[in-house]
Amino acid sequence: MRKTNNVIKIKDFKVDKGLPFDQEYNFAYLDENTKKMIRRAIIKALCIPGYQVPFASREMPMPYGWGTGGVQVTASCLTKRDTLKIIDQGADDTTNAVSIRNFFKKTSNIKTTEITEKATLIQTRHRIPETPLKKKQIFVYQVPIPEPLAFLEPKVSETIKMHSLSEYGAMHVKLYEDISKNGHIETAYAYPVKTNDRYIMDPSPIPKFDNPKMNNSPAIQLFGAGREQRIYAIPPYTKVKSLDFEDYPFDPFKAEHACDICGSKNTYLDEIIVDDAGNKSFICSDTDFCNKRKNK
Amino acid sequence: MIIPLLKVTNLSKSYDNIVGCKNISMSLYPGEVLGIVGESGSGKTTLINCLSGNLEPDRGKIIFSINNKETDFLNISESEKRKFIRTDLAFVHQNPRDGLRLNVSAGGNIGEKLMSVGYRHYGNIRSLATKWMNKVEIDKSRIDDLPITFSGGMLQRLQIAKNLITSPNVIFMDEPTGGLDVSVQARVLDLIRSLVNELNLTVIIVSHDLAVIRLLADKMIVMKNGTVIESGLSDQVLEDPQQEYTQLLVSSVLHV
């Protein structure tokens, strides 16, 4: 195995649940120069809320679409003192979450947790936890398509211009189409928002139920798109507004049920078919929140 | 004294060594319809693209005077320019597929310009779109249909509605009846003519079809090899052409 000068030696590690910490890797997999480059992109992104900063995305040891952007942002922000939580569709125990958590255990030997309050860094796919985020937490989103205007304008050179000149009127065409087809705004995830009254931003495919949680959040929110090579961010306490029409205001929709496990009425639910007769069950998609409520 | 709405001085544009248009000067007054004719490659489209902001000319001046406000079109910032194009100009393409979003319903297409100038009330956008569908003689029950389900003539009428809804000050039309069959052409021309009269539009229309120009244009210019060789009132130019090329053009029209 090749060893570079950049490798940081960590002496006081402990092996966690049979997953050996591999010291041959640099801390958190990426080399220090790459992390520096990504941190610069993150700082720029934080200075211009909602603006997509290009960065030299690296090949990661996982396929595109598995969160290569989020993983690079997480790797660049991670310190030895961090406690990491990874969620996929709100759950800590699904494939994507488990494999990324194992990846960081193996390459950085940091503490991991499933409890939202205890985490200092949370990487997510498609959800924001029900437990409100707090100060000094970093929240990293995995983003497949960072460009909210891609639907309207396939040329990147043109969308860059539209962003720089705030030419966003056409964005409402998508919402108009929704209402004319369905009588209401059908877009249920990746619902476009305006950040700090300036840039229109794709919040990644989180359900629109989660959109209000981005507004004025005390946590740092970072978005990484690996394949598309873009990083963008929402600094703490920033206004994030979901787009809508005056006569069709934004509606953070959720299923009209209570969770069948914990009974919560105001959380985002997964609909699950439980037998061959088509019977359904609704349960919280945030497993940590649901477990805590159930155990109370 | 009436100030020209559009004043062009010595406008030139070339593509490397090939001349697009050379030293064009002209003016256009409010409510006027100006026809530009000439053979393929004579610079008609280059000229109209320069005037509408699609192309950056090499030399010359373009001044728009709208509501007593002069806009030096080639010396304003890009954001001002794009705003000006969005609110004060409109462009009807020869191929309506270039001017429409084919994956967006007819109503969405007509409403897009409204939304881009700040309309945020669905009901208002919808009722204005319906009104304009009526104006261009498209059945309002088609408002939620995709343009791909429309015929060629309907598409062109839809494109016209989309462009006129924000009452632009100057409308550019590049061969608006180009790809249509004769009876549909007649209907679209009839529509354009009645809209021009009803709304007192200022239009620059490019065509190689002299019948279109005769029907619509008050004034016309004839272009050849990138320069204007003849200009004047359309009737005058068409009845009594002075230049050899114009004479050829006029005499080559088939009289059935």
Coordinates of C-alpha atoms in Angstrom, one line a residue:
Chain A
M1 CA 0.0 0.0 0.0
R2 CA 1.2 3.5 -0.9
K3 CA 1.8 5.9 1.9
T4 CA 1.8 9.6 1.4
N5 CA 3.2 12.4 3.6
N6 CA -0.3 13.6 4.1
V7 CA -1.4 10.6 6.1
I8 CA -2.4 11.6 9.6
K9 CA -1.6 9.1 12.2
I10 CA -4.3 8.6 14.8
K11 CA -3.1 6.7 17.8
D12 CA -5.9 6.4 20.2
F13 CA -8.5 4.6 18.1
K14 CA -10.7 1.9 19.2
V15 CA -12.2 -0.8 16.9
D16 CA -16.0 -0.3 16.6
K17 CA -18.3 -3.3 16.1
G18 CA -15.8 -5.4 14.2
L19 CA -15.1 -2.7 11.6
P20 CA -11.4 -2.2 11.6
F21 CA -10.1 1.3 11.3
D22 CA -7.8 1.3 8.3
Q23 CA -4.8 3.5 9.0
E24 CA -3.6 3.2 5.4
Y25 CA -6.1 5.9 4.4
N26 CA -5.7 9.6 5.1
F27 CA -8.2 10.8 7.8
A28 CA -11.7 10.7 6.2
Y29 CA -10.4 9.2 2.9
L30 CA -9.7 12.3 0.9
D31 CA -6.2 13.8 0.8
E32 CA -5.6 17.1 2.6
N33 CA -5.3 19.1 -0.6
T34 CA -8.6 18.0 -1.9
K35 CA -10.2 18.8 1.4
K36 CA -8.7 22.2 1.3
M37 CA -10.1 22.8 -2.2
I38 CA -13.6 21.6 -1.1
R39 CA -13.5 23.7 2.1
R40 CA -12.8 26.8 -0.1
A41 CA -15.8 26.0 -2.2
I42 CA -17.9 25.5 1.0
I43 CA -16.7 28.9 2.4
K44 CA -17.6 30.6 -0.9
A45 CA -21.0 28.8 -1.0
L46 CA -21.7 30.0 2.6
C47 CA -20.9 33.6 1.6
I48 CA -23.4 33.5 -1.3
P49 CA -26.3 31.6 0.0
G50 CA -27.9 29.4 -2.6
Y51 CA -25.2 30.0 -5.3
Q52 CA -23.8 26.9 -6.9
V53 CA -20.1 26.8 -6.5
P54 CA -18.3 24.5 -9.0
F55 CA -15.6 22.2 -7.5
A56 CA -13.3 19.5 -8.8
S57 CA -15.3 16.5 -7.6
R58 CA -13.2 13.4 -7.0
E59 CA -13.9 9.8 -7.9
M60 CA -15.2 8.2 -4.7
P61 CA -15.2 4.5 -3.9
M62 CA -19.0 4.3 -4.5
P63 CA -21.2 4.9 -7.5
Y64 CA -22.6 8.3 -8.5
G65 CA -26.1 8.6 -7.0
W66 CA -25.0 7.1 -3.7
G67 CA -24.0 10.4 -2.3
T68 CA -20.5 11.1 -3.6
G69 CA -21.1 14.8 -3.3
G70 CA -22.4 14.6 0.2
V71 CA -19.5 12.3 1.2
Q72 CA -16.9 14.7 -0.1
V73 CA -18.4 17.6 1.8
T74 CA -18.7 15.5 5.0
A75 CA -15.1 14.2 4.6
S76 CA -13.8 17.8 4.2
C77 CA -15.7 19.1 7.3
L78 CA -15.0 16.1 9.6
T79 CA -12.7 16.5 12.6
K80 CA -11.6 13.9 15.0
R81 CA -13.9 15.4 17.7
D82 CA -17.0 15.0 15.5
T83 CA -19.9 12.7 16.1
L84 CA -21.4 11.6 12.8
K85 CA -25.0 10.6 11.9
I86 CA -26.0 9.4 8.5
I87 CA -29.6 9.1 7.4
D88 CA -31.2 7.8 4.2
Q89 CA -34.9 8.7 3.7
G90 CA -34.9 9.6 7.4
A91 CA -33.7 6.1 8.5
D92 CA -30.3 5.2 10.1
D93 CA -30.5 1.6 9.1
T94 CA -31.0 1.6 5.3
T95 CA -28.3 0.6 2.8
N96 CA -27.1 4.0 1.8
A97 CA -26.8 5.2 5.4
V98 CA -25.1 2.0 6.7
S99 CA -22.6 1.9 3.9
I100 CA -21.6 5.6 4.2
R101 CA -21.4 5.3 8.0
N102 CA -19.2 2.2 7.7
F103 CA -17.1 4.1 5.1
F104 CA -16.3 6.9 7.6
K105 CA -15.8 4.5 10.5
K106 CA -13.2 2.7 8.5
T107 CA -11.4 5.7 7.2
S108 CA -11.6 8.1 10.1
N109 CA -12.5 6.2 13.2
I110 CA -14.8 8.9 14.5
K111 CA -17.8 8.4 16.8
T112 CA -21.1 7.8 15.1
T113 CA -24.6 8.1 16.5
E114 CA -28.2 7.6 15.6
I115 CA -29.4 10.3 17.9
T116 CA -29.9 13.6 16.1
E117 CA -29.2 15.9 19.2
K118 CA -25.9 14.1 19.8
A119 CA -24.5 14.5 16.3
T120 CA -22.3 17.3 15.3
L121 CA -22.4 16.5 11.7
I122 CA -25.3 14.9 9.9
Q123 CA -25.3 13.7 6.3
T124 CA -28.7 13.1 4.8
R125 CA -30.4 11.7 1.7
H126 CA -33.9 13.0 1.1
R127 CA -34.9 14.1 4.7
I128 CA -34.4 16.7 7.4
P129 CA -34.8 15.1 10.9
E130 CA -37.9 15.8 12.9
T131 CA -35.8 16.9 15.9
P132 CA -35.0 20.5 15.2
L133 CA -31.4 21.1 14.2
K134 CA -29.4 23.3 16.5
K135 CA -26.4 25.6 16.7
K136 CA -23.0 24.2 15.8
Q137 CA -24.5 21.3 13.9
I138 CA -23.5 20.8 10.2
F139 CA -26.1 19.3 8.0
V140 CA -25.0 17.9 4.7
Y141 CA -27.4 17.1 1.9
Q142 CA -26.7 14.6 -1.0
V143 CA -27.8 16.3 -4.2
P144 CA -28.5 14.5 -7.5
I145 CA -29.4 17.6 -9.7
P146 CA -28.4 20.9 -8.2
E147 CA -29.8 23.1 -11.0
P148 CA -33.4 24.0 -10.3
L149 CA -33.7 25.6 -13.8
A150 CA -32.7 22.4 -15.6
F151 CA -36.3 21.6 -16.3
L152 CA -36.8 24.9 -18.2
E153 CA -33.4 25.5 -19.7
P154 CA -31.1 22.6 -20.7
K155 CA -28.1 24.9 -21.5
V156 CA -25.9 25.4 -18.4
S157 CA -24.4 28.6 -19.9
E158 CA -27.9 30.0 -20.0
T159 CA -29.0 28.9 -16.5
I160 CA -25.8 30.5 -15.1
K161 CA -26.9 33.8 -16.8
M162 CA -30.5 33.4 -15.5
H163 CA -29.1 33.0 -12.0
S164 CA -26.7 36.0 -12.2
L165 CA -29.5 38.3 -13.6
S166 CA -32.2 36.9 -11.3
E167 CA -34.3 35.9 -14.3
Y168 CA -36.6 33.6 -12.4
G169 CA -40.0 34.3 -13.7
A170 CA -40.0 31.2 -15.9
M171 CA -39.6 29.1 -12.7
H172 CA -43.2 29.6 -12.0
V173 CA -44.1 27.9 -15.3
K174 CA -43.4 24.6 -13.6
L175 CA -45.8 25.4 -10.8
Y176 CA -48.4 26.8 -13.2
E177 CA -48.3 23.5 -15.1
D178 CA -48.8 21.6 -11.8
I179 CA -51.9 23.6 -11.0
S180 CA -53.4 23.4 -14.5
K181 CA -52.9 19.6 -14.5
N182 CA -53.8 18.7 -11.0
G183 CA -55.6 21.7 -9.5
H184 CA -52.8 22.2 -6.9
I185 CA -49.1 22.3 -6.8
E186 CA -48.2 18.7 -7.3
T187 CA -44.4 19.0 -6.8
A188 CA -43.9 17.0 -3.6
Y189 CA -40.2 16.8 -3.4
A190 CA -37.2 18.9 -4.6
Y191 CA -39.6 21.9 -4.2
P192 CA -37.7 25.0 -5.4
V193 CA -36.9 27.7 -2.8
K194 CA -35.5 31.2 -2.9
T195 CA -32.6 31.6 -0.5
N196 CA -31.9 35.0 1.2
D197 CA -34.3 36.7 -1.3
R198 CA -31.7 36.1 -4.1
Y199 CA -30.9 32.7 -5.5
I200 CA -33.4 30.0 -6.5
M201 CA -32.1 26.7 -5.2
D202 CA -33.0 23.1 -5.4
P203 CA -33.3 21.8 -1.8
S204 CA -32.3 18.2 -3.0
P205 CA -35.1 15.7 -3.1
I206 CA -36.4 16.3 0.4
P207 CA -40.2 16.2 0.7
K208 CA -41.7 19.7 0.6
F209 CA -42.9 18.9 4.1
D210 CA -39.3 19.6 5.2
N211 CA -38.9 22.9 3.3
P212 CA -40.0 25.1 6.2
K213 CA -37.3 23.5 8.4
M214 CA -34.6 25.1 6.2
N215 CA -35.9 28.6 6.9
N216 CA -33.9 30.4 9.6
S217 CA -32.3 27.2 10.8
P218 CA -29.5 27.6 13.4
A219 CA -27.5 24.8 11.8
I220 CA -25.1 25.2 8.8
Q221 CA -26.7 23.5 5.8
L222 CA -24.3 22.3 3.0
F223 CA -25.3 20.7 -0.3
G224 CA -23.0 18.5 -2.3
A225 CA -23.6 17.2 -5.9
G226 CA -20.7 14.9 -6.8
R227 CA -21.6 14.0 -10.4
E228 CA -22.6 17.6 -11.2
Q229 CA -19.6 19.0 -9.4
R230 CA -21.4 21.7 -7.4
I231 CA -21.5 22.8 -3.8
Y232 CA -24.0 25.2 -2.3
A233 CA -25.0 26.2 1.1
I234 CA -27.4 28.0 3.5
P235 CA -25.6 29.7 6.4
P236 CA -27.3 29.7 9.8
Y237 CA -30.4 31.9 10.3
T238 CA -31.0 32.5 6.6
K239 CA -34.4 33.2 5.0
V240 CA -35.5 30.3 2.8
K241 CA -38.8 30.7 1.0
S242 CA -40.7 28.1 -1.0
L243 CA -42.0 29.4 -4.3
D244 CA -45.8 29.7 -4.8
F245 CA -48.6 31.7 -6.3
E246 CA -50.6 34.4 -4.4
D247 CA -53.8 32.4 -4.9
Y248 CA -52.1 29.0 -4.4
P249 CA -49.8 29.4 -1.3
F250 CA -47.2 26.8 -0.5
D251 CA -48.6 23.8 1.4
P252 CA -46.2 21.4 3.2
F253 CA -48.2 18.3 2.5
K254 CA -48.1 15.1 4.6
A255 CA -50.2 11.9 4.7
E256 CA -53.4 12.4 6.8
H257 CA -52.5 9.7 9.3
A258 CA -50.7 9.2 12.6
C259 CA -47.6 7.0 12.9
D260 CA -48.7 3.4 13.5
I261 CA -45.6 2.9 15.8
C262 CA -45.3 6.0 17.9
G263 CA -48.6 7.7 17.2
S264 CA -47.1 11.0 16.1
K265 CA -49.5 13.2 14.1
N266 CA -47.1 15.9 12.9
T267 CA -44.2 14.0 11.4
Y268 CA -43.5 12.9 7.8
L269 CA -44.8 9.3 7.2
D270 CA -43.8 6.5 4.9
E271 CA -46.6 4.5 3.4
I272 CA -45.9 0.8 3.6
I273 CA -47.8 -2.1 2.1
V274 CA -47.9 -4.8 4.8
D275 CA -49.5 -7.8 3.1
D276 CA -50.7 -9.3 -0.2
A277 CA -54.2 -7.9 0.4
G278 CA -52.9 -4.4 0.0
N279 CA -53.3 -3.3 3.6
K280 CA -51.2 -0.2 4.5
S281 CA -49.3 1.0 7.4
F282 CA -48.0 4.5 8.0
I283 CA -44.8 5.0 10.0
C284 CA -42.5 7.8 10.7
S285 CA -39.7 8.0 8.1
D286 CA -37.4 9.5 10.8
T287 CA -36.4 6.3 12.7
D288 CA -34.5 8.0 15.5
F289 CA -37.5 10.3 16.3
C290 CA -39.9 7.4 16.2
N291 CA -37.8 5.2 18.5
K292 CA -37.4 7.9 21.0
R293 CA -41.2 8.6 21.1
K294 CA -42.0 4.9 21.3
N295 CA -39.6 4.4 24.3
K296 CA -40.9 7.3 26.3
Chain B
M1 CA -42.3 66.2 -34.4
I2 CA -42.6 62.5 -33.9
I3 CA -39.5 60.8 -32.6
P4 CA -38.7 57.4 -34.3
L5 CA -39.3 54.5 -32.0
L6 CA -36.2 52.8 -33.4
K7 CA -33.2 54.5 -35.1
V8 CA -30.5 52.5 -36.6
T9 CA -27.2 54.1 -37.9
N10 CA -24.5 52.4 -39.9
L11 CA -25.1 49.0 -38.5
S12 CA -22.6 46.3 -39.7
K13 CA -22.1 42.7 -38.8
S14 CA -19.8 40.2 -40.5
Y15 CA -18.9 36.6 -39.9
D16 CA -15.2 36.5 -40.3
N17 CA -14.8 37.5 -43.9
I18 CA -18.4 37.0 -44.9
V19 CA -20.6 40.1 -44.8
G20 CA -23.8 39.7 -42.9
C21 CA -25.1 43.2 -43.2
K22 CA -23.2 46.4 -44.0
N23 CA -23.8 50.1 -43.1
I24 CA -27.6 49.8 -42.5
S25 CA -29.4 52.9 -41.5
M26 CA -33.1 53.2 -41.0
S27 CA -35.8 54.4 -38.7
L28 CA -39.1 53.1 -37.6
Y29 CA -42.0 55.2 -36.2
P30 CA -44.6 54.1 -33.7
G31 CA -47.4 52.1 -35.3
E32 CA -45.5 51.4 -38.4
V33 CA -45.0 48.0 -40.1
L34 CA -41.7 47.7 -41.8
G35 CA -41.1 44.8 -44.3
I36 CA -37.6 43.6 -45.0
V37 CA -37.3 41.6 -48.3
G38 CA -34.4 40.0 -50.1
E39 CA -33.1 36.7 -51.3
S40 CA -31.6 34.0 -49.1
G41 CA -28.3 35.1 -47.7
S42 CA -29.0 38.8 -48.3
G43 CA -28.7 39.7 -44.6
K44 CA -32.3 40.0 -43.6
T45 CA -32.0 37.6 -40.7
T46 CA -28.7 39.0 -39.5
L47 CA -30.2 42.5 -39.4
I48 CA -33.3 41.4 -37.5
N49 CA -31.2 39.4 -35.1
C50 CA -29.0 42.4 -34.4
L51 CA -32.0 44.6 -33.8
S52 CA -33.7 42.2 -31.5
G53 CA -30.6 41.5 -29.4
N54 CA -29.9 38.0 -30.5
L55 CA -26.6 39.0 -32.2
E56 CA -24.0 41.5 -31.3
P57 CA -23.2 43.8 -34.3
D58 CA -19.7 44.8 -35.1
R59 CA -20.4 48.5 -35.6
G60 CA -23.2 51.0 -35.6
K61 CA -25.9 52.4 -33.3
I62 CA -29.3 51.2 -32.3
I63 CA -31.5 53.6 -30.4
F64 CA -34.9 52.8 -29.1
S65 CA -37.1 55.7 -27.8
I66 CA -39.9 54.4 -25.8
N67 CA -42.1 56.7 -23.6
N68 CA -39.7 59.5 -24.1
K69 CA -36.8 57.4 -22.8
E70 CA -33.9 56.7 -25.0
T71 CA -32.2 53.3 -24.8
D72 CA -28.8 53.0 -26.4
F73 CA -29.3 49.3 -27.1
L74 CA -25.7 48.4 -27.8
N75 CA -24.3 50.3 -24.8
I76 CA -26.4 49.1 -21.8
S77 CA -25.4 46.5 -19.3
E78 CA -26.4 42.9 -20.1
S79 CA -29.0 42.8 -17.3
E80 CA -30.6 46.0 -18.6
K81 CA -30.5 44.6 -22.1
R82 CA -32.2 41.4 -21.2
K83 CA -34.8 43.2 -19.2
F84 CA -35.5 45.5 -22.2
I85 CA -35.8 42.5 -24.5
R86 CA -38.1 40.8 -22.1
T87 CA -40.5 43.8 -21.6
D88 CA -40.2 45.9 -24.7
L89 CA -39.4 43.5 -27.5
A90 CA -41.0 40.3 -28.9
F91 CA -39.7 37.9 -31.5
V92 CA -41.9 35.6 -33.6
H93 CA -39.8 32.8 -35.0
Q94 CA -40.3 31.2 -38.4
N95 CA -40.5 27.9 -36.8
P96 CA -43.0 28.1 -33.9
R97 CA -41.1 25.3 -32.2
D98 CA -38.2 27.6 -31.6
G99 CA -40.3 30.1 -29.8
L100 CA -42.4 27.7 -27.7
R101 CA -41.8 25.2 -25.0
L102 CA -43.1 22.0 -26.4
N103 CA -43.3 20.2 -23.0
V104 CA -45.3 23.0 -21.5
S105 CA -49.1 23.4 -22.0
A106 CA -50.5 26.2 -24.3
G107 CA -51.6 28.2 -21.2
G108 CA -48.2 27.8 -19.6
N109 CA -46.5 29.0 -22.8
I110 CA -48.7 32.1 -23.1
G111 CA -48.4 32.8 -19.4
E112 CA -44.6 32.5 -19.2
K113 CA -43.9 36.0 -20.3
L114 CA -46.4 37.3 -17.7
M115 CA -44.7 35.3 -15.0
S116 CA -41.3 36.6 -16.1
V117 CA -42.4 40.2 -15.7
G118 CA -43.7 39.5 -12.2
Y119 CA -47.2 38.1 -12.3
R120 CA -47.7 35.8 -9.3
H121 CA -51.5 35.2 -9.3
Y122 CA -52.5 32.0 -11.0
G123 CA -56.1 33.0 -11.6
N124 CA -55.1 36.3 -13.3
I125 CA -52.5 34.6 -15.5
R126 CA -55.0 32.0 -16.5
S127 CA -57.7 34.4 -17.4
L128 CA -55.3 36.6 -19.5
A129 CA -54.1 33.4 -21.3
T130 CA -57.7 32.5 -22.1
K131 CA -58.4 35.9 -23.4
W132 CA -55.4 35.7 -25.7
M133 CA -56.2 32.2 -26.9
N134 CA -59.6 33.8 -28.0
K135 CA -57.8 36.6 -29.7
V136 CA -55.7 34.3 -31.8
E137 CA -58.7 32.0 -32.5
I138 CA -57.6 29.0 -30.6
D139 CA -60.4 27.2 -28.8
K140 CA -60.0 27.9 -25.1
S141 CA -60.7 24.3 -24.2
R142 CA -57.2 23.6 -25.6
I143 CA -55.5 25.7 -22.9
D144 CA -54.1 22.7 -21.0
D145 CA -53.0 20.8 -24.1
L146 CA -49.4 20.4 -25.1
P147 CA -48.2 22.3 -28.2
I148 CA -47.2 19.0 -29.9
T149 CA -50.9 18.2 -30.3
F150 CA -51.4 21.5 -32.3
S151 CA -51.3 21.9 -36.0
G152 CA -48.7 24.1 -37.7
G153 CA -51.0 27.1 -38.0
M154 CA -52.2 26.8 -34.5
L155 CA -48.7 26.6 -33.2
Q156 CA -47.8 29.8 -35.1
R157 CA -50.9 31.6 -33.6
L158 CA -50.0 30.3 -30.2
Q159 CA -46.5 31.8 -30.6
I160 CA -48.0 35.1 -31.6
A161 CA -50.2 35.1 -28.5
K162 CA -47.3 34.3 -26.3
N163 CA -45.3 37.2 -27.7
L164 CA -48.1 39.8 -27.7
I165 CA -49.5 39.2 -24.2
T166 CA -47.2 41.7 -22.5
S167 CA -47.9 44.4 -25.1
P168 CA -44.3 44.8 -26.4
N169 CA -43.3 48.0 -28.1
V170 CA -41.6 46.4 -31.1
I171 CA -42.4 43.0 -32.5
F172 CA -39.9 41.2 -34.8
M173 CA -41.3 38.5 -37.1
D174 CA -38.9 36.3 -39.1
E175 CA -40.9 34.7 -41.9
P176 CA -43.9 34.2 -39.7
T177 CA -45.8 32.3 -42.4
G178 CA -42.7 30.4 -43.7
G179 CA -43.5 26.8 -43.2
L180 CA -47.3 26.9 -43.5
D181 CA -49.5 25.8 -46.4
V182 CA -51.2 28.5 -48.4
S183 CA -54.7 28.5 -46.8
V184 CA -53.2 28.5 -43.3
Q185 CA -50.8 31.2 -44.3
A186 CA -53.7 33.4 -45.3
R187 CA -55.4 32.8 -42.0
V188 CA -52.3 33.7 -40.0
L189 CA -51.6 36.8 -42.1
D190 CA -55.2 37.8 -41.6
L191 CA -54.8 37.4 -37.9
I192 CA -51.5 39.4 -37.8
R193 CA -53.1 42.2 -39.9
S194 CA -56.2 42.5 -37.6
L195 CA -54.0 42.5 -34.5
V196 CA -51.7 45.1 -36.0
N197 CA -54.7 47.4 -36.7
E198 CA -56.5 46.7 -33.5
L199 CA -53.5 47.1 -31.1
N200 CA -51.6 49.6 -33.2
L201 CA -48.5 47.4 -33.1
T202 CA -45.0 48.4 -34.4
V203 CA -43.7 45.5 -36.4
I204 CA -40.6 44.6 -38.3
I205 CA -41.3 41.7 -40.5
V206 CA -38.8 39.7 -42.6
S207 CA -40.1 37.8 -45.6
H208 CA -39.0 36.7 -49.0
D209 CA -42.7 36.6 -49.9
L210 CA -43.7 39.9 -51.5
A211 CA -47.4 39.1 -51.0
V212 CA -46.8 39.1 -47.3
I213 CA -45.1 42.4 -47.4
R214 CA -47.7 43.9 -49.7
L215 CA -50.5 42.8 -47.3
L216 CA -48.9 43.9 -44.0
A217 CA -46.1 46.4 -44.5
D218 CA -46.5 50.2 -44.7
K219 CA -42.8 50.7 -45.6
M220 CA -40.3 48.3 -46.9
I221 CA -36.6 47.9 -47.5
V222 CA -35.0 45.6 -50.1
M223 CA -31.7 44.0 -49.2
K224 CA -29.0 42.4 -51.4
N225 CA -25.5 41.2 -50.4
G226 CA -25.9 42.7 -46.9
T227 CA -26.8 46.2 -47.9
V228 CA -30.1 48.1 -48.4
I229 CA -30.5 48.8 -52.1
E230 CA -34.0 50.3 -52.1
S231 CA -36.4 51.6 -49.5
G232 CA -39.7 53.5 -49.3
L233 CA -43.4 53.0 -49.0
S234 CA -44.3 49.4 -49.9
D235 CA -46.8 50.4 -52.5
Q236 CA -44.3 52.7 -54.1
V237 CA -41.5 50.2 -54.1
L238 CA -43.6 47.3 -55.4
E239 CA -45.4 49.3 -58.1
D240 CA -42.4 51.3 -59.3
P241 CA -39.2 49.5 -58.4
Q242 CA -36.1 51.5 -59.3
Q243 CA -33.3 48.9 -58.8
E244 CA -32.7 46.2 -61.2
Y245 CA -32.8 43.6 -58.5
T246 CA -36.1 44.8 -57.1
Q247 CA -37.5 44.8 -60.6
L248 CA -36.5 41.2 -61.0
L249 CA -37.9 40.3 -57.6
V250 CA -41.3 42.0 -58.3
S251 CA -41.5 40.5 -61.8
S252 CA -40.7 37.0 -60.6
V253 CA -43.9 36.8 -58.5
L254 CA -46.3 34.4 -60.2
H255 CA -49.7 35.8 -61.1
V256 CA -52.2 32.9 -61.0

